[in-house]
mmCIF file of C-alpha atoms in Angstrom:
data_model
loop_
_atom_site.group_PDB
_atom_site.id
_atom_site.type_symbol
_atom_site.label_atom_id
_atom_site.label_comp_id
_atom_site.label_asym_id
_atom_site.label_seq_id
_atom_site.Cartn_x
_atom_site.Cartn_y
_atom_site.Cartn_z
ATOM 1 C CA MET E 169 57.947 118.441 32.876
ATOM 2 C CA ALA E 170 57.640 116.899 30.256
ATOM 3 C CA LYS E 171 55.670 117.983 27.137
ATOM 4 C CA VAL E 172 52.791 117.446 24.061
ATOM 5 C CA ALA E 173 52.193 119.052 20.742
ATOM 6 C CA VAL E 174 48.084 119.235 20.912
ATOM 7 C CA TYR E 175 46.299 118.903 17.609
ATOM 8 C CA LYS E 176 42.483 119.848 16.206
ATOM 9 C CA MET E 177 40.726 117.143 14.852
ATOM 10 C CA ASP E 178 41.870 117.800 11.389
ATOM 11 C CA GLY E 179 45.250 117.681 12.458
ATOM 12 C CA THR E 180 46.091 120.950 13.153
ATOM 13 C CA GLU E 181 48.683 121.837 15.860
ATOM 14 C CA THR E 182 47.326 124.648 17.821
ATOM 15 C CA GLY E 183 50.072 124.587 20.099
ATOM 16 C CA SER E 184 51.334 122.942 23.518
ATOM 17 C CA LEU E 185 50.951 121.360 26.867
ATOM 18 C CA GLU E 186 53.074 120.750 29.827
ATOM 19 C CA LEU E 187 52.426 117.250 31.402
ATOM 20 C CA LYS E 188 52.533 117.531 35.444
ATOM 21 C CA ASP E 189 55.708 114.989 36.823
ATOM 22 C CA SER E 190 53.593 113.526 39.340
ATOM 23 C CA VAL E 191 51.239 112.314 36.386
ATOM 24 C CA PHE E 192 52.881 111.651 33.163
ATOM 25 C CA GLY E 193 56.886 111.654 34.451
ATOM 26 C CA ALA E 194 56.830 109.479 37.617
ATOM 27 C CA GLU E 195 59.278 106.184 37.116
ATOM 28 C CA VAL E 196 58.060 103.548 35.400
ATOM 29 C CA LYS E 197 57.714 100.099 37.723
ATOM 30 C CA VAL E 198 57.218 97.211 35.312
ATOM 31 C CA ALA E 199 56.758 94.867 38.804
ATOM 32 C CA LEU E 200 53.887 97.573 40.444
ATOM 33 C CA MET E 201 52.208 97.764 36.356
ATOM 34 C CA HIS E 202 52.415 93.683 36.581
ATOM 35 C CA GLU E 203 50.076 93.302 39.651
ATOM 36 C CA ALA E 204 47.262 95.379 38.738
ATOM 37 C CA VAL E 205 47.284 93.722 35.465
ATOM 38 C CA VAL E 206 47.087 90.580 37.100
ATOM 39 C CA ALA E 207 43.948 91.947 39.373
ATOM 40 C CA TYR E 208 42.655 93.498 36.761
ATOM 41 C CA LEU E 209 42.119 90.324 34.694
ATOM 42 C CA ALA E 210 41.511 88.642 38.439
ATOM 43 C CA ASN E 211 38.762 90.548 39.290
ATOM 44 C CA ARG E 212 36.454 90.561 36.424
ATOM 45 C CA ARG E 213 36.562 86.681 36.267
ATOM 46 C CA GLN E 214 33.213 85.707 37.180
ATOM 47 C CA GLY E 215 34.124 81.561 39.412
ATOM 48 C CA THR E 216 30.654 81.043 38.309
ATOM 49 C CA GLN E 217 31.538 77.403 36.572
ATOM 50 C CA SER E 218 30.819 74.579 38.651
ATOM 51 C CA ALA E 219 30.269 70.347 37.663
ATOM 52 C CA LYS E 220 29.295 68.746 40.394
ATOM 53 C CA THR E 221 31.728 65.693 42.283
ATOM 54 C CA ARG E 222 30.319 61.455 42.524
ATOM 55 C CA ALA E 223 28.751 62.785 45.443
ATOM 56 C CA GLU E 224 26.416 65.239 44.326
ATOM 57 C CA VAL E 225 25.463 63.464 40.229
ATOM 58 C CA ASN E 226 21.890 61.463 40.977
ATOM 59 C CA GLY E 227 21.621 57.620 41.083
ATOM 60 C CA GLY E 228 24.719 54.833 41.450
ATOM 61 C CA GLY E 229 23.665 53.988 44.763
ATOM 62 C CA LYS E 230 23.159 50.636 43.945
ATOM 63 C CA LYS E 231 26.574 47.928 42.457
ATOM 64 C CA PRO E 232 26.256 47.788 38.859
ATOM 65 C CA TYR E 233 27.404 44.204 38.996
ATOM 66 C CA ARG E 234 28.480 41.591 41.665
ATOM 67 C CA GLN E 235 32.861 41.875 43.161
ATOM 68 C CA LYS E 236 33.675 38.320 41.717
ATOM 69 C CA GLY E 237 34.339 35.851 38.930
ATOM 70 C CA THR E 238 32.729 38.495 35.464
ATOM 71 C CA GLY E 239 36.126 39.237 34.278
ATOM 72 C CA ARG E 240 35.873 43.028 34.873
ATOM 73 C CA ALA E 241 36.768 45.274 36.405
ATOM 74 C CA ARG E 242 34.998 45.588 39.564
ATOM 75 C CA GLN E 243 33.610 48.545 39.757
ATOM 76 C CA GLY E 244 31.325 50.007 42.965
ATOM 77 C CA SER E 245 28.721 53.217 41.642
ATOM 78 C CA ILE E 246 28.087 53.771 37.777
ATOM 79 C CA ARG E 247 28.352 57.069 38.682
ATOM 80 C CA ALA E 248 32.463 57.256 39.338
ATOM 81 C CA PRO E 249 34.147 59.973 37.681
ATOM 82 C CA GLN E 250 35.747 56.692 34.720
ATOM 83 C CA TRP E 251 31.517 56.068 33.828
ATOM 84 C CA VAL E 252 29.740 58.014 31.138
ATOM 85 C CA GLY E 253 27.596 60.671 33.102
ATOM 86 C CA GLY E 254 29.268 60.151 36.053
ATOM 87 C CA GLY E 255 31.111 62.556 39.139
ATOM 88 C CA VAL E 256 33.229 64.736 38.780
ATOM 89 C CA VAL E 257 37.770 64.760 39.562
ATOM 90 C CA PHE E 258 38.046 67.751 41.508
ATOM 91 C CA ALA E 259 34.694 69.376 40.416
ATOM 92 C CA PRO E 260 35.155 73.016 40.270
ATOM 93 C CA LYS E 261 32.651 74.990 41.990
ATOM 94 C CA PRO E 262 31.934 78.949 42.293
ATOM 95 C CA ARG E 263 34.562 81.112 43.892
ATOM 96 C CA ASP E 264 35.952 85.144 43.890
ATOM 97 C CA TYR E 265 39.361 85.244 42.119
ATOM 98 C CA ALA E 266 39.078 89.033 42.973
ATOM 99 C CA LYS E 267 42.286 90.203 43.894
ATOM 100 C CA LYS E 268 43.075 93.251 45.487
ATOM 101 C CA MET E 269 45.911 96.145 45.743
ATOM 102 C CA ASN E 270 46.695 98.414 47.581
ATOM 103 C CA LYS E 271 45.436 102.423 46.350
ATOM 104 C CA LYS E 272 48.674 103.875 45.956
ATOM 105 C CA ALA E 273 50.020 101.273 44.607
ATOM 106 C CA ARG E 274 47.117 101.684 42.170
ATOM 107 C CA ARG E 275 48.178 104.459 41.549
ATOM 108 C CA GLY E 276 51.547 104.488 41.350
ATOM 109 C CA ALA E 277 51.001 101.548 38.459
ATOM 110 C CA ILE E 278 48.955 104.181 36.246
ATOM 111 C CA ARG E 279 51.154 106.840 36.423
ATOM 112 C CA SER E 280 54.140 104.091 35.491
ATOM 113 C CA ALA E 281 51.556 103.068 32.364
ATOM 114 C CA LEU E 282 51.228 106.552 31.769
ATOM 115 C CA THR E 283 54.856 108.042 31.422
ATOM 116 C CA THR E 284 54.919 104.913 29.619
ATOM 117 C CA ARG E 285 52.764 105.863 26.677
ATOM 118 C CA VAL E 286 55.035 110.047 26.838
ATOM 119 C CA GLN E 287 58.347 108.442 26.956
ATOM 120 C CA GLU E 288 57.184 106.115 23.996
ATOM 121 C CA ASN E 289 56.228 109.748 21.751
ATOM 122 C CA LYS E 290 52.133 108.008 22.072
ATOM 123 C CA LEU E 291 50.368 109.428 23.489
ATOM 124 C CA LEU E 292 48.223 112.310 22.082
ATOM 125 C CA VAL E 293 46.642 115.454 23.079
ATOM 126 C CA LEU E 294 43.921 116.897 21.015
ATOM 127 C CA GLU E 295 42.509 120.241 21.660
ATOM 128 C CA SER E 296 38.466 118.724 22.028
ATOM 129 C CA LEU E 297 36.198 115.629 21.326
ATOM 130 C CA ALA E 298 33.646 117.814 21.031
ATOM 131 C CA LEU E 299 31.939 115.232 17.753
ATOM 132 C CA GLU E 300 28.413 117.519 16.546
ATOM 133 C CA GLU E 301 26.317 114.717 16.566
ATOM 134 C CA VAL E 302 27.317 110.486 16.252
ATOM 135 C CA LYS E 303 28.963 109.594 13.268
ATOM 136 C CA THR E 304 31.125 106.260 13.915
ATOM 137 C CA LYS E 305 32.704 108.014 9.876
ATOM 138 C CA ASN E 306 33.409 111.592 11.701
ATOM 139 C CA MET E 307 35.162 109.457 14.232
ATOM 140 C CA GLN E 308 36.928 107.410 12.022
ATOM 141 C CA LYS E 309 38.229 110.607 10.048
ATOM 142 C CA VAL E 310 39.480 111.597 13.077
ATOM 143 C CA MET E 311 41.521 108.382 13.959
ATOM 144 C CA ASP E 312 43.232 108.589 9.557
ATOM 145 C CA GLN E 313 44.041 112.144 9.811
ATOM 146 C CA PHE E 314 46.568 110.595 12.751
ATOM 147 C CA ASP E 315 47.247 107.342 11.305
ATOM 148 C CA LEU E 316 46.073 105.874 14.458
ATOM 149 C CA SER E 317 44.667 101.985 13.848
ATOM 150 C CA LYS E 318 44.661 100.353 17.704
ATOM 151 C CA ALA E 319 44.453 102.960 20.942
ATOM 152 C CA LEU E 320 42.091 104.032 24.002
ATOM 153 C CA ILE E 321 40.950 107.295 24.031
ATOM 154 C CA VAL E 322 40.313 109.281 26.999
ATOM 155 C CA LEU E 323 37.372 111.613 27.487
ATOM 156 C CA ALA E 324 36.283 114.074 29.590
ATOM 157 C CA ASP E 325 32.206 114.002 31.280
ATOM 158 C CA THR E 326 31.289 116.238 28.310
ATOM 159 C CA ASP E 327 32.633 114.366 24.760
ATOM 160 C CA THR E 328 30.343 112.087 25.031
ATOM 161 C CA ASN E 329 28.807 112.026 21.177
ATOM 162 C CA ALA E 330 32.903 110.559 20.395
ATOM 163 C CA PHE E 331 31.868 107.732 22.746
ATOM 164 C CA LEU E 332 28.829 107.140 20.863
ATOM 165 C CA SER E 333 30.700 107.358 17.414
ATOM 166 C CA ALA E 334 33.572 105.207 18.290
ATOM 167 C CA ARG E 335 31.735 102.492 19.460
ATOM 168 C CA ASN E 336 32.627 100.713 15.982
ATOM 169 C CA ILE E 337 36.024 101.228 15.617
ATOM 170 C CA PRO E 338 37.615 98.229 16.057
ATOM 171 C CA ASP E 339 40.761 97.882 18.872
ATOM 172 C CA VAL E 340 39.686 101.710 19.806
ATOM 173 C CA LYS E 341 37.944 101.575 23.157
ATOM 174 C CA THR E 342 36.686 104.907 24.813
ATOM 175 C CA ILE E 343 36.735 105.393 28.574
ATOM 176 C CA PRO E 344 36.501 108.478 30.946
ATOM 177 C CA ALA E 345 39.696 109.481 32.477
ATOM 178 C CA GLU E 346 38.450 109.021 36.395
ATOM 179 C CA GLN E 347 38.666 104.686 34.666
ATOM 180 C CA VAL E 348 42.160 104.836 33.325
ATOM 181 C CA ASN E 349 43.646 102.164 34.599
ATOM 182 C CA VAL E 350 47.109 100.339 33.406
ATOM 183 C CA TYR E 351 45.537 97.491 31.087
ATOM 184 C CA ASP E 352 43.932 99.201 29.076
ATOM 185 C CA VAL E 353 46.902 102.392 28.995
ATOM 186 C CA LEU E 354 48.782 99.001 28.008
ATOM 187 C CA LYS E 355 46.762 97.736 25.809
ATOM 188 C CA TYR E 356 46.298 100.466 23.507
ATOM 189 C CA GLU E 357 49.405 100.730 21.682
ATOM 190 C CA ASN E 358 48.226 104.340 21.123
ATOM 191 C CA LEU E 359 46.502 106.433 23.986
ATOM 192 C CA VAL E 360 44.276 109.393 22.733
ATOM 193 C CA ALA E 361 42.971 112.397 24.841
ATOM 194 C CA SER E 362 40.791 116.253 25.390
ATOM 195 C CA LYS E 363 43.319 118.474 26.743
ATOM 196 C CA ALA E 364 39.823 118.358 29.806
ATOM 197 C CA ALA E 365 40.255 114.931 29.716
ATOM 198 C CA ILE E 366 44.117 115.191 30.160
ATOM 199 C CA GLU E 367 43.515 117.794 32.985
ATOM 200 C CA LYS E 368 40.817 114.987 34.709
ATOM 201 C CA ILE E 369 43.676 112.064 34.618
ATOM 202 C CA GLU E 370 45.775 114.999 36.489
ATOM 203 C CA GLU E 371 43.135 116.127 39.724
ATOM 204 C CA VAL E 372 42.167 112.109 39.736
ATOM 205 C CA PHE E 373 45.653 110.533 39.581
ATOM 206 C CA ALA E 374 47.998 113.497 41.235
#
């Protein structure tokens, strides 16, 4: 099992924590992580874009001018795509971009991403992230203590104040342990989690 140091919010090391190999010591599968990221980004798309084709634009029923003798190119409708106010060629229509990924594959991708952060020494485990009050300054002090800038903070259910305190810090995102995903783990350079959050992650993704 991999071991990581555990710190207090003031930077004091309090001990170490053994991580489950089934979650934080898994085989790193790059292709699986790529598939998970593609699916995550695709599922975020609303797919509500829409434009009208020439068949849907109002008007244009009358031929604008006669076929021959005018010296101009022949035209059949003022709602053809080359006219201002005409329809759009191959107009986009609402569609579903969702991509499905098997549960087993999705969990394998998350394990790969978490293992990557451990191997790169980018996982910081804190004894607790229980702040006494909601204050961005207090959370920023914790970030500065460990020289963290771009970080994903994984919280347990009880860390409400930490969640609210980190909202306005640039390049910092907080998520509950059960919502850990490959995209966020790979996007942020550092992964920060409380001991309670680590236990929850191991419980959910083991």
